[in-house]
PDB file of C-alpha atoms and ligand atoms in Angstrom:
ATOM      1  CA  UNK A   1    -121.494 -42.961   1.739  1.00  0.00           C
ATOM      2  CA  UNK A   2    -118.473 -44.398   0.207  1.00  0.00           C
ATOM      3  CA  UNK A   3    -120.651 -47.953   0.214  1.00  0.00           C
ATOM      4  CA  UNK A   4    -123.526 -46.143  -1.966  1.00  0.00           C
ATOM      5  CA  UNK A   5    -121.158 -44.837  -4.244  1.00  0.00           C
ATOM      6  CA  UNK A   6    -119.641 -48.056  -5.191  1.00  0.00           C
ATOM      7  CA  UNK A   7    -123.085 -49.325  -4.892  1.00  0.00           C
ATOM      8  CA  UNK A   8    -124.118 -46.761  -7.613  1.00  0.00           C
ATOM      9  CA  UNK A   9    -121.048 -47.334  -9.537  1.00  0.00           C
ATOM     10  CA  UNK A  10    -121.794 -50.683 -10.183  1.00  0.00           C
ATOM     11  CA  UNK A  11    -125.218 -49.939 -11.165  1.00  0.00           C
ATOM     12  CA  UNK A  12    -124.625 -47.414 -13.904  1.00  0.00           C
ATOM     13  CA  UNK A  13    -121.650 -49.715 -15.133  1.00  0.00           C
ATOM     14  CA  UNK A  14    -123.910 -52.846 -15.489  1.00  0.00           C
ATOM     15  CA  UNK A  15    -126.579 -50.634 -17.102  1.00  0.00           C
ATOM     16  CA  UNK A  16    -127.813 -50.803 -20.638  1.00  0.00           C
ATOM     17  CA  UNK A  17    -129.649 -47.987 -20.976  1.00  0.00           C
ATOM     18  CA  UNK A  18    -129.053 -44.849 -19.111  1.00  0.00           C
ATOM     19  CA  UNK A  19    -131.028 -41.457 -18.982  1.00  0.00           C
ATOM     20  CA  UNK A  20    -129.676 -38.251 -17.278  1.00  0.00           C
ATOM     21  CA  UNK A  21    -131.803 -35.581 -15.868  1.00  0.00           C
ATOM     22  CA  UNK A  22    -129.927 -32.418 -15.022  1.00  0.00           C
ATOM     23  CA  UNK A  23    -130.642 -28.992 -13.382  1.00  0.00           C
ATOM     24  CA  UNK A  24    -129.313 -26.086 -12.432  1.00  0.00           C
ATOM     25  CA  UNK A  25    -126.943 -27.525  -9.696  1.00  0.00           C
ATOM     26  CA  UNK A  26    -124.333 -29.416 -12.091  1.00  0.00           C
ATOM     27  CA  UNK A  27    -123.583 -25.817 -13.404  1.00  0.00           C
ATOM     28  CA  UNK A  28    -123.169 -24.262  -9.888  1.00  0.00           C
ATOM     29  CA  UNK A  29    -119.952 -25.209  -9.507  1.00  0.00           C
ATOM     30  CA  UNK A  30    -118.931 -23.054 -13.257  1.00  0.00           C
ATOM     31  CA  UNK A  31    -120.317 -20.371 -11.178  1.00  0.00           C
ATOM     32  CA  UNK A  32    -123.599 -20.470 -12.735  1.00  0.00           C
ATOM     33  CA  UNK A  33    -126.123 -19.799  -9.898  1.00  0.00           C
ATOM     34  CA  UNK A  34    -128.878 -21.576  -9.407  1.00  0.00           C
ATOM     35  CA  UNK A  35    -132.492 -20.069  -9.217  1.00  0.00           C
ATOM     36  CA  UNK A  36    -134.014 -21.360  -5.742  1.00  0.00           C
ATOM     37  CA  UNK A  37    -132.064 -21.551  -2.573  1.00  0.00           C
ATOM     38  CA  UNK A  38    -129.264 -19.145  -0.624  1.00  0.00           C
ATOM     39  CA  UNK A  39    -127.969 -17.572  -3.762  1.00  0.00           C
ATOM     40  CA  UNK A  40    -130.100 -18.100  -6.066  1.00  0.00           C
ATOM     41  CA  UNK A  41    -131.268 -16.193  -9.208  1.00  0.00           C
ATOM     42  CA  UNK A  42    -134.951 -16.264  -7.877  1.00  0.00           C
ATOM     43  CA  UNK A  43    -133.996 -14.384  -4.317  1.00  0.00           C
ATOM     44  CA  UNK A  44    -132.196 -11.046  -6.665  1.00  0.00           C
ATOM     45  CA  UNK A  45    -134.891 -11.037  -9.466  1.00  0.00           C
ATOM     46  CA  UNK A  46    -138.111 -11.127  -9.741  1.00  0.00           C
ATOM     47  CA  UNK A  47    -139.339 -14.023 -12.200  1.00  0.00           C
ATOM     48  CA  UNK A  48    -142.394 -12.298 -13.252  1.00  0.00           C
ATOM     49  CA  UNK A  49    -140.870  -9.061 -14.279  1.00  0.00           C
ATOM     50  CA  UNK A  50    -138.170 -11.264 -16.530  1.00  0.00           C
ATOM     51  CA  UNK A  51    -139.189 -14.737 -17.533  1.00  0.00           C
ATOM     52  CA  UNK A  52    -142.359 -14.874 -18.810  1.00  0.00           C
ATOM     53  CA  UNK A  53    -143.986 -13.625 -21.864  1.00  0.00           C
ATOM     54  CA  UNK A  54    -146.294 -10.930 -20.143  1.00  0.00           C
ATOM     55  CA  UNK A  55    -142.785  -9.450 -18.940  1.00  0.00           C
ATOM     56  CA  UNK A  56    -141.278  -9.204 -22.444  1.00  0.00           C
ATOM     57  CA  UNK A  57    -144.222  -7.742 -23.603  1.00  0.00           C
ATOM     58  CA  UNK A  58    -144.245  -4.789 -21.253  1.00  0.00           C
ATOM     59  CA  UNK A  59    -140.766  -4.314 -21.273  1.00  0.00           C
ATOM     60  CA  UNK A  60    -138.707  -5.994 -23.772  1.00  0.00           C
ATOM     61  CA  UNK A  61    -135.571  -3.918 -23.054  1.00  0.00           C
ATOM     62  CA  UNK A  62    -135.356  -5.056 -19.887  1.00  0.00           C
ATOM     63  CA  UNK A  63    -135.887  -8.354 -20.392  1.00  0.00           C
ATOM     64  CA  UNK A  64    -132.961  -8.707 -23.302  1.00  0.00           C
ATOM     65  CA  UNK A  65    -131.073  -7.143 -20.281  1.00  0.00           C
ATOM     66  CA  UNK A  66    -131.359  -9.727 -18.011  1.00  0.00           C
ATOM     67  CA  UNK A  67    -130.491 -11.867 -20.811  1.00  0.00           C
ATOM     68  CA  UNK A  68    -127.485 -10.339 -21.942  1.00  0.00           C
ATOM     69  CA  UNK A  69    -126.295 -10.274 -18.232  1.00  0.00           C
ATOM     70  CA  UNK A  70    -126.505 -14.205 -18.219  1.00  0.00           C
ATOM     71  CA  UNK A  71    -125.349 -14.556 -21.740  1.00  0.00           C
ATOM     72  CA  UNK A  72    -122.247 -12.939 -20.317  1.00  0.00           C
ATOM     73  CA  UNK A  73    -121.749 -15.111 -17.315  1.00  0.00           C
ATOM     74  CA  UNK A  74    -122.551 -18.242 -19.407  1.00  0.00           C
ATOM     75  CA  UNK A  75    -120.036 -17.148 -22.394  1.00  0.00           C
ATOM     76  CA  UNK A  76    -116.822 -17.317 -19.275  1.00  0.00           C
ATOM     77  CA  UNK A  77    -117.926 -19.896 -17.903  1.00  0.00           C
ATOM     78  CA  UNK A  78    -115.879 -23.532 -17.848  1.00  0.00           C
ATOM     79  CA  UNK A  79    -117.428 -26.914 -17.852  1.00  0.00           C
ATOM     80  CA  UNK A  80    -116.768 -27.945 -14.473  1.00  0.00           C
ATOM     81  CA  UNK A  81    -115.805 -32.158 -13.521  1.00  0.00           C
ATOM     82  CA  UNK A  82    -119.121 -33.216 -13.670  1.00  0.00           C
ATOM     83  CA  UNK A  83    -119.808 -31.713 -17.516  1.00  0.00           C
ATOM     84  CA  UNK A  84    -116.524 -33.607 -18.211  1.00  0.00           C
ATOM     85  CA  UNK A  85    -118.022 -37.269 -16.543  1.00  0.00           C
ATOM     86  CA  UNK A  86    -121.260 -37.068 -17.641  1.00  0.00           C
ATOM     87  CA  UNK A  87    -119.595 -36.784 -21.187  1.00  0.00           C
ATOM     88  CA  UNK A  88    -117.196 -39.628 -20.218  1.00  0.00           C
ATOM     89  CA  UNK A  89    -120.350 -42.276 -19.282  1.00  0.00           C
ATOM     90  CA  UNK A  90    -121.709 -41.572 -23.046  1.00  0.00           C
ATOM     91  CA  UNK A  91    -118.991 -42.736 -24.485  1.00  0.00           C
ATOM     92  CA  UNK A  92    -119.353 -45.705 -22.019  1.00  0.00           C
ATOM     93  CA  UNK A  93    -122.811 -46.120 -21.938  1.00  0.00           C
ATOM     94  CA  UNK A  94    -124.596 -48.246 -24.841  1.00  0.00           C
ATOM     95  CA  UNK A  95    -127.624 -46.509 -24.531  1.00  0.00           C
ATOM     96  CA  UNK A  96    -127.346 -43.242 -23.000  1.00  0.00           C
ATOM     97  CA  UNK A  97    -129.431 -39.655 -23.207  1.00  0.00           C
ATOM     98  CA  UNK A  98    -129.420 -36.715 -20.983  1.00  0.00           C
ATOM     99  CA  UNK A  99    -132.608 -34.221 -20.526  1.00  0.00           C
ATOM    100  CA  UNK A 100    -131.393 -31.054 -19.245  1.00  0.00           C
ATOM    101  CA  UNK A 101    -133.340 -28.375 -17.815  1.00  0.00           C
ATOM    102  CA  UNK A 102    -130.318 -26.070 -18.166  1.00  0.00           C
ATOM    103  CA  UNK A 103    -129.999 -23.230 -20.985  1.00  0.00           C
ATOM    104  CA  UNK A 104    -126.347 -22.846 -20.824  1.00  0.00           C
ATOM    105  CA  UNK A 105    -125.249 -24.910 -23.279  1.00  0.00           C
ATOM    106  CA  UNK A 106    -122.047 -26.462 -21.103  1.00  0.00           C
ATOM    107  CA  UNK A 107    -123.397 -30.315 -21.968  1.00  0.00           C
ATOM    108  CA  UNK A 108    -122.520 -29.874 -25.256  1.00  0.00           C
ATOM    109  CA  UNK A 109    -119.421 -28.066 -24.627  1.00  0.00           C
ATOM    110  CA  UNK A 110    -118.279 -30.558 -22.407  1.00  0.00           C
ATOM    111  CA  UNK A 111    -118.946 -32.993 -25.403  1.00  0.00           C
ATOM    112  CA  UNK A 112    -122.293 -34.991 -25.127  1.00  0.00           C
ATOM    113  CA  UNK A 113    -124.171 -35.315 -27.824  1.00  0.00           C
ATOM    114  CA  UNK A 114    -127.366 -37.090 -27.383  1.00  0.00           C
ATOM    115  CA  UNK A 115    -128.736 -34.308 -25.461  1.00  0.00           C
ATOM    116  CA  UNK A 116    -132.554 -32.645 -25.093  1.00  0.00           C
ATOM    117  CA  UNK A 117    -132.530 -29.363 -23.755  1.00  0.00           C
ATOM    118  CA  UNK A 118    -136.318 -29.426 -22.194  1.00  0.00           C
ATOM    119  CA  UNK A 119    -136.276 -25.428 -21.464  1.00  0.00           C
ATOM    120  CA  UNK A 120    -134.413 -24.061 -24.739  1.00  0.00           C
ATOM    121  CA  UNK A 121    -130.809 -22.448 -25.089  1.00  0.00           C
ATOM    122  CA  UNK A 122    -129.303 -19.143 -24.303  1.00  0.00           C
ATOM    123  CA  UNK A 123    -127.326 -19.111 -27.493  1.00  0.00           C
ATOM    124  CA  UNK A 124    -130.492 -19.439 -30.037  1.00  0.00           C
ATOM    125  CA  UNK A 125    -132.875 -16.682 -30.752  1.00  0.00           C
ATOM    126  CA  UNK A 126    -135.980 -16.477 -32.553  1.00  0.00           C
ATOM    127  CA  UNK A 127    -138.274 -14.176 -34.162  1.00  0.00           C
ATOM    128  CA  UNK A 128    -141.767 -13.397 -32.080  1.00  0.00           C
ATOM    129  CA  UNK A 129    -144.003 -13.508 -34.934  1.00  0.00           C
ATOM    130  CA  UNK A 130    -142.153 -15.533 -37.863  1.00  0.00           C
ATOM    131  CA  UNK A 131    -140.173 -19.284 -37.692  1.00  0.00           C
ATOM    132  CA  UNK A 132    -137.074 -17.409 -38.278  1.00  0.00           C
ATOM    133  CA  UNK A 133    -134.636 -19.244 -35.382  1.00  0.00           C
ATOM    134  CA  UNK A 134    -130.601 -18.687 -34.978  1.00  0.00           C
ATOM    135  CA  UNK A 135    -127.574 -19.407 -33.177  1.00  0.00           C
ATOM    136  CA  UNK A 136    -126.110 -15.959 -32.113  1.00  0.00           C
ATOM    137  CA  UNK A 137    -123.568 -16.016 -29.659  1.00  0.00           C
ATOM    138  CA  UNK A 138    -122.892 -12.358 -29.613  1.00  0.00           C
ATOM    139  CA  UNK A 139    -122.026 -11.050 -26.480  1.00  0.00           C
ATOM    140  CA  UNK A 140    -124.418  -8.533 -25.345  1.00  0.00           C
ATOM    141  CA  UNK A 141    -126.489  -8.957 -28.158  1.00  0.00           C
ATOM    142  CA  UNK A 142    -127.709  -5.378 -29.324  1.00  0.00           C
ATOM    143  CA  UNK A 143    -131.125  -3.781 -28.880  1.00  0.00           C
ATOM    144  CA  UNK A 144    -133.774  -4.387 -30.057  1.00  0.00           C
ATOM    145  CA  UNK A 145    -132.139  -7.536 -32.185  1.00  0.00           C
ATOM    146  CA  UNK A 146    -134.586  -7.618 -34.907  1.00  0.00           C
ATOM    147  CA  UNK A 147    -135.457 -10.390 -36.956  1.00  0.00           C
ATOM    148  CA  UNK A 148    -133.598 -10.541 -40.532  1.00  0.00           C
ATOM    149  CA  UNK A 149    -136.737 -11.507 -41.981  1.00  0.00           C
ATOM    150  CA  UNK A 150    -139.744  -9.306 -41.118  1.00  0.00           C
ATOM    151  CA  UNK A 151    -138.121  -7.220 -38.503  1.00  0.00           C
ATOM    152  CA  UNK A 152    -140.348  -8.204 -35.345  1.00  0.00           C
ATOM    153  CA  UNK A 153    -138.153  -8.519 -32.106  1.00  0.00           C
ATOM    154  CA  UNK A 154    -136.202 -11.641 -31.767  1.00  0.00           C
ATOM    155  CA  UNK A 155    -136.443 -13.135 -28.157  1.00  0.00           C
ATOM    156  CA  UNK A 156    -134.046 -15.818 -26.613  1.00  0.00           C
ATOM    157  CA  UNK A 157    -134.916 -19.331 -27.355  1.00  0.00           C
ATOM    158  CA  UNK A 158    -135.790 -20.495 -23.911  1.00  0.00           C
ATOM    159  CA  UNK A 159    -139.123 -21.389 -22.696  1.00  0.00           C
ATOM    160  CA  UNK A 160    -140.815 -18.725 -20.112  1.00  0.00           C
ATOM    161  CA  UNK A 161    -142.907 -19.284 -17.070  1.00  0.00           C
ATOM    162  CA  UNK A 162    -146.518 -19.804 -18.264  1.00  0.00           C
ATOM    163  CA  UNK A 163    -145.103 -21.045 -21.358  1.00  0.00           C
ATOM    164  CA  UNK A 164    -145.773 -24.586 -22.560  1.00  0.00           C
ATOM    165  CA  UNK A 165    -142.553 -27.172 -23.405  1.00  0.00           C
ATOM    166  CA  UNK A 166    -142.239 -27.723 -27.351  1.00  0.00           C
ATOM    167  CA  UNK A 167    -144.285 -30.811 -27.585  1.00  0.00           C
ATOM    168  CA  UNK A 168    -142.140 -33.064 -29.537  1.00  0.00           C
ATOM    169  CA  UNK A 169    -138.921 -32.506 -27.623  1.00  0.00           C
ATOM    170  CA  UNK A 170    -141.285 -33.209 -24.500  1.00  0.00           C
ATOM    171  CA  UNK A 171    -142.113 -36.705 -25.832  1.00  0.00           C
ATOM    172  CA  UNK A 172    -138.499 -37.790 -26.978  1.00  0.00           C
ATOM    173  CA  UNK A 173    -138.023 -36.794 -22.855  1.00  0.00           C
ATOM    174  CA  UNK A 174    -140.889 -38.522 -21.813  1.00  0.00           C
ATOM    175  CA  UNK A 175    -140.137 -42.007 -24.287  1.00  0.00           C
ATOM    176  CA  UNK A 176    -136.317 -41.442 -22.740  1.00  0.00           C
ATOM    177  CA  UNK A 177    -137.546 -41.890 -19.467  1.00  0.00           C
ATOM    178  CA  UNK A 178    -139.821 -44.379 -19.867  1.00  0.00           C
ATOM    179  CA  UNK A 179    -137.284 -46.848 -20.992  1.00  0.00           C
ATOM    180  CA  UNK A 180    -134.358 -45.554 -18.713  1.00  0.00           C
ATOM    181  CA  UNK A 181    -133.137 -48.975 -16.859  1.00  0.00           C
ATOM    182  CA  UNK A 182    -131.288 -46.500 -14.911  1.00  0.00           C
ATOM    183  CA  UNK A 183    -132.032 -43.073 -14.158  1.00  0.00           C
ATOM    184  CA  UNK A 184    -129.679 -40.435 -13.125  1.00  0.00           C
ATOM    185  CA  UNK A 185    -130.883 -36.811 -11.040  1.00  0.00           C
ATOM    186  CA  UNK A 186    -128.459 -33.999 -10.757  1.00  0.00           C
ATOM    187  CA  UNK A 187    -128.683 -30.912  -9.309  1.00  0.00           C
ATOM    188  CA  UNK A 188    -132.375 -30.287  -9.646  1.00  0.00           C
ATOM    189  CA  UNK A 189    -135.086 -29.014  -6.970  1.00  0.00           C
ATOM    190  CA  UNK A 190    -137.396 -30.939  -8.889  1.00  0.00           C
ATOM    191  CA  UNK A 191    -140.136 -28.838  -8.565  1.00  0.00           C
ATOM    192  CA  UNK A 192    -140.708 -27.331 -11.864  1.00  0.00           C
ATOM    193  CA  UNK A 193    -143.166 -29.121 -14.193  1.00  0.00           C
ATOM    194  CA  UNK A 194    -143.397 -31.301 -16.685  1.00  0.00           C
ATOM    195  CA  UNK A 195    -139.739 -31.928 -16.275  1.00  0.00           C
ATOM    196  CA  UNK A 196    -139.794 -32.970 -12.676  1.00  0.00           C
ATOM    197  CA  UNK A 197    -142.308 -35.276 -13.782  1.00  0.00           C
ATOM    198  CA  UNK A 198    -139.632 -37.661 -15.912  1.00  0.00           C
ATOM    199  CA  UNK A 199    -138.716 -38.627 -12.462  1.00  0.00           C
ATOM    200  CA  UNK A 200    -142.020 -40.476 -11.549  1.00  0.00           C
ATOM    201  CA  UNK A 201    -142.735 -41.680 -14.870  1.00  0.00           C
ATOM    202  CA  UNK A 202    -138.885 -43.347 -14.622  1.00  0.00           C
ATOM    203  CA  UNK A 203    -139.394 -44.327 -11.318  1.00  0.00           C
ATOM    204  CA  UNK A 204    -143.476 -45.849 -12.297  1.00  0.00           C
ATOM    205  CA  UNK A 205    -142.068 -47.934 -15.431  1.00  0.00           C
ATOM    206  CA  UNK A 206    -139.076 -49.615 -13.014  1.00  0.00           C
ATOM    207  CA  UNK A 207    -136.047 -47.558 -13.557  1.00  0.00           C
ATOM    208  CA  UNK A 208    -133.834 -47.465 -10.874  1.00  0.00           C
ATOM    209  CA  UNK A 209    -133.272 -44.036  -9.365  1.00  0.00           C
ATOM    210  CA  UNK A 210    -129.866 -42.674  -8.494  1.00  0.00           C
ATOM    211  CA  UNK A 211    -129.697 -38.827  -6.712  1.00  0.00           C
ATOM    212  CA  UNK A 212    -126.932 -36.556  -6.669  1.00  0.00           C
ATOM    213  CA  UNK A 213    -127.548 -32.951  -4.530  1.00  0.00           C
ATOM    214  CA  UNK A 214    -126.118 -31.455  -1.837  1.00  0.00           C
ATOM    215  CA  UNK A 215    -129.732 -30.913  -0.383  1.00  0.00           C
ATOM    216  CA  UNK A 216    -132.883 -32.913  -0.165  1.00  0.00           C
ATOM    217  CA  UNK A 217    -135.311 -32.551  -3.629  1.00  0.00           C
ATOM    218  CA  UNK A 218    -138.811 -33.063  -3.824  1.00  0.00           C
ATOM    219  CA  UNK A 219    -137.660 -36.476  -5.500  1.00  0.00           C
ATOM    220  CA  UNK A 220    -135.430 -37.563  -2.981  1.00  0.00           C
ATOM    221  CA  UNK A 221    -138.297 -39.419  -0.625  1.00  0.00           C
ATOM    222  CA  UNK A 222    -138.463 -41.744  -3.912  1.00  0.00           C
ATOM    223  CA  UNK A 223    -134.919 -42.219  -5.018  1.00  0.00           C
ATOM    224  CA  UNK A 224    -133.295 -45.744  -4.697  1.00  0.00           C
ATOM    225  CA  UNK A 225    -130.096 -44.248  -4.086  1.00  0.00           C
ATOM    226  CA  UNK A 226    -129.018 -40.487  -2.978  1.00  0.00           C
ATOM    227  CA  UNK A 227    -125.861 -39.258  -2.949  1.00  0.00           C
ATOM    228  CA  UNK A 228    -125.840 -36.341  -0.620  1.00  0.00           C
ATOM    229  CA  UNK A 229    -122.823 -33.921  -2.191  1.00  0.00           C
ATOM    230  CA  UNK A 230    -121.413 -32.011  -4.865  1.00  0.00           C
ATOM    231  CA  UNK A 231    -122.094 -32.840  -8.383  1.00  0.00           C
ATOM    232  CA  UNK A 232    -118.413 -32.319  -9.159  1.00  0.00           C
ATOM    233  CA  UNK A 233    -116.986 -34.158  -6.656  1.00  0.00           C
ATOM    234  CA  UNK A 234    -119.235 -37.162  -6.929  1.00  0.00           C
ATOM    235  CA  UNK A 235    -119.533 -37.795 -10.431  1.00  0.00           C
ATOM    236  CA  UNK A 236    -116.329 -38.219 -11.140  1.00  0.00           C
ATOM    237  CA  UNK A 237    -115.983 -41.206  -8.664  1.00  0.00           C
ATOM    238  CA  UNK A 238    -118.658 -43.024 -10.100  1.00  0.00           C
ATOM    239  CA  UNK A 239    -117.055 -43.219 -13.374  1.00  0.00           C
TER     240      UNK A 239
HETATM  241  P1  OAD B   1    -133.164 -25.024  -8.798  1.00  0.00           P
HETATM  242  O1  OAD B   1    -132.473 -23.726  -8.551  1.00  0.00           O
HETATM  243  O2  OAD B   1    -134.593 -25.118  -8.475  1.00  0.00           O
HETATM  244  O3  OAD B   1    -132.412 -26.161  -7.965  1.00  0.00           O
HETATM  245  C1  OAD B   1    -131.037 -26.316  -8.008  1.00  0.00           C
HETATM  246  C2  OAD B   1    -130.666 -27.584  -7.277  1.00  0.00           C
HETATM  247  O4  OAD B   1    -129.270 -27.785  -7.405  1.00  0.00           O
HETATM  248  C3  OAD B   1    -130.973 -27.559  -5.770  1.00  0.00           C
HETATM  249  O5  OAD B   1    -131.665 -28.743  -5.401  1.00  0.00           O
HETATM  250  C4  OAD B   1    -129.600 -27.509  -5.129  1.00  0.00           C
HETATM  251  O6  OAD B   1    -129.534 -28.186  -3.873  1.00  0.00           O
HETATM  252  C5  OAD B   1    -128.760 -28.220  -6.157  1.00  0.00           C
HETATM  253  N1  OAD B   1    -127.316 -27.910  -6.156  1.00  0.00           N
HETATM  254  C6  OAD B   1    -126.698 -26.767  -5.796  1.00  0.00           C
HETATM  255  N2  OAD B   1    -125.368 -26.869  -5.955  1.00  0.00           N
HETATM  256  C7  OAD B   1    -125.120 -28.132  -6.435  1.00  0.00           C
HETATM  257  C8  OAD B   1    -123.944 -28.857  -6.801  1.00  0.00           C
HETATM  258  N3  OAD B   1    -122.722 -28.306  -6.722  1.00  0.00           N
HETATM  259  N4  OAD B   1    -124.099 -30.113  -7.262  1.00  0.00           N
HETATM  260  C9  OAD B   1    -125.321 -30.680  -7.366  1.00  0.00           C
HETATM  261  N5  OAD B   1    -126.461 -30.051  -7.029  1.00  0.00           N
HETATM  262  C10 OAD B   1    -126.369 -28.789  -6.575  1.00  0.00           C
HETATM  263  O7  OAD B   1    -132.842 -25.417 -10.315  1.00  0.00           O
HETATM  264  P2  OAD B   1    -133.648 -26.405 -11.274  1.00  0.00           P
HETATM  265  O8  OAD B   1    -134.176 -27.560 -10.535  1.00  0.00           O
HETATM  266  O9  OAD B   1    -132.758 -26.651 -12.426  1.00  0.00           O
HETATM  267  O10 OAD B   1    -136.797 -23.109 -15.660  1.00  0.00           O
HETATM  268  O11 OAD B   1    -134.820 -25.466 -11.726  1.00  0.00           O
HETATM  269  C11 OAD B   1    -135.722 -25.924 -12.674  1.00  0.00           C
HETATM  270  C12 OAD B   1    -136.173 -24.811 -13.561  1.00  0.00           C
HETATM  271  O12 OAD B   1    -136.615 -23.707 -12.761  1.00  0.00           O
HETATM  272  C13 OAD B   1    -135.101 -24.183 -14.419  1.00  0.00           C
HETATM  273  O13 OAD B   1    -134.809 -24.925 -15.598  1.00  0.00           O
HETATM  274  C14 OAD B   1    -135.707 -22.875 -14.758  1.00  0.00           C
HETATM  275  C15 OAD B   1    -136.178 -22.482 -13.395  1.00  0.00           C
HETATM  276  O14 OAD B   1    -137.172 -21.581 -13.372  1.00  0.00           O
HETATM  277  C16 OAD B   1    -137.062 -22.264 -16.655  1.00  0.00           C
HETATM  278  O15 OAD B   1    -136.373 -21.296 -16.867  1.00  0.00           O
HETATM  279  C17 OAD B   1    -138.244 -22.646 -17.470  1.00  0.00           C
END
């Protein structure tokens, strides 16, 4: 293990252009849980009832609930060591993006800046029926948040089950992949579409392929190198 690391460590500091894909598991350890697994979100909720748009249309209440609830959790939570190093290698890095699937907002926090956020943010909302979109980090947001300018429901800025990635921010990921000399996985099952796809499109046009994860992911089989183990504890040693 110790051998890959420094194996991997040389590779991302040699690297010219490097491209981050994130999931839920680099915010586990801020106490964030993850949404497949022992403790995940997925195995106390059901996903249809909350995150998709059939679910908000039934019952919106409930939905901005389950929001709120995670809004809550998100709003104490600290960017752990692996926020912190991953904003470290930017600064390092001459070319350097990171695609998160997250909605928590703790990349930014932690101080990267060239960042897509394929599945939205917590901290936006936007009107269901006009373009009206906001930051609002109000903490639980009241119901029914209504839209200052026609007074439909706002819903959070995230994208549902069912629901299809904005297209442009999907093509800055894909062109961000497709040139990655080096590609970085962290903390993701990879099993959700299109974003787990990045991974063999990287992988297709010759990046090399570095895993971080305390378990097996679906990409794993293809990886060059995986590093079996916290996302905390291991990214800091490779910077
Ligand atoms: P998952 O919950 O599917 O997977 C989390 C991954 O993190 C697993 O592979 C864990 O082994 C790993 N993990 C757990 N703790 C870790 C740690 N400390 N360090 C590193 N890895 C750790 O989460 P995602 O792959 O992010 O989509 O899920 C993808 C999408 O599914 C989410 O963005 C969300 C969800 O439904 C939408 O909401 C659209």
């Amino acid at each position: 293990m110790h051998e890959e690391i420094k194996k991997a460590c040389k590779i991302i500091s040699d690297t010219k252009k490097l491209t981050v894909l994130t999931g839920a598991g680099i915010s586990a350890e801020s106490g964030i849980p993850t949404f497949r697994g022992p403790g995940g979100l997925w195995q106390k909720y059901n996903v249809a009832e909350l995150a998709t748009p059939e679910a908000f249309k039934k019952d919106p209440k409930l939905v901005w609930e389950f929001y709120n609830w995670r809004r809550e959790l998100i709003s104490k939570a600290k960017c752990n060591p692996a926020h912190k190093a991953l904003a470290k290698l930017e600064e390092k890095i001459p070319k350097f993006c990171l695609i998160t699937q997250n909605i928590d907002g703790l990349h930014r926090k932690a101080g990267n800046r060239n960042i897509i956020e394929l599945h939205g943010n917590i901290w936006w909302v936007r009107c269901t029926r006009c373009s009206f979109l906001k930051e609002d980090r109000r903490v639980p947001l009241p119901f029914p948040p209504l839209c200052p300018n026609c007074q439909n429901l706002l819903r959070p800025h995230v994208v549902w089950f069912g629901e299809p990635l904005d297209l442009d921010i999907l093509n800055l990921a894909i062109r961000e992949a497709e040139t990655a000399e080096t590609f970085l996985i962290i903390g993701t099952s990879a099993t959700v579409q299109p974003a787990a796809s990045l991974i063999w499109l990287a992988k297709e046009k010759g990046a090399f392929l570095i895993e971080i994860n305390p378990e097996p992911s679906e990409a794993t089989p293809i990886v060059d190198i995986y590093l079996k183990g916290k996302a905390g504890e291991i990214l800091p040693k490779l910077i």
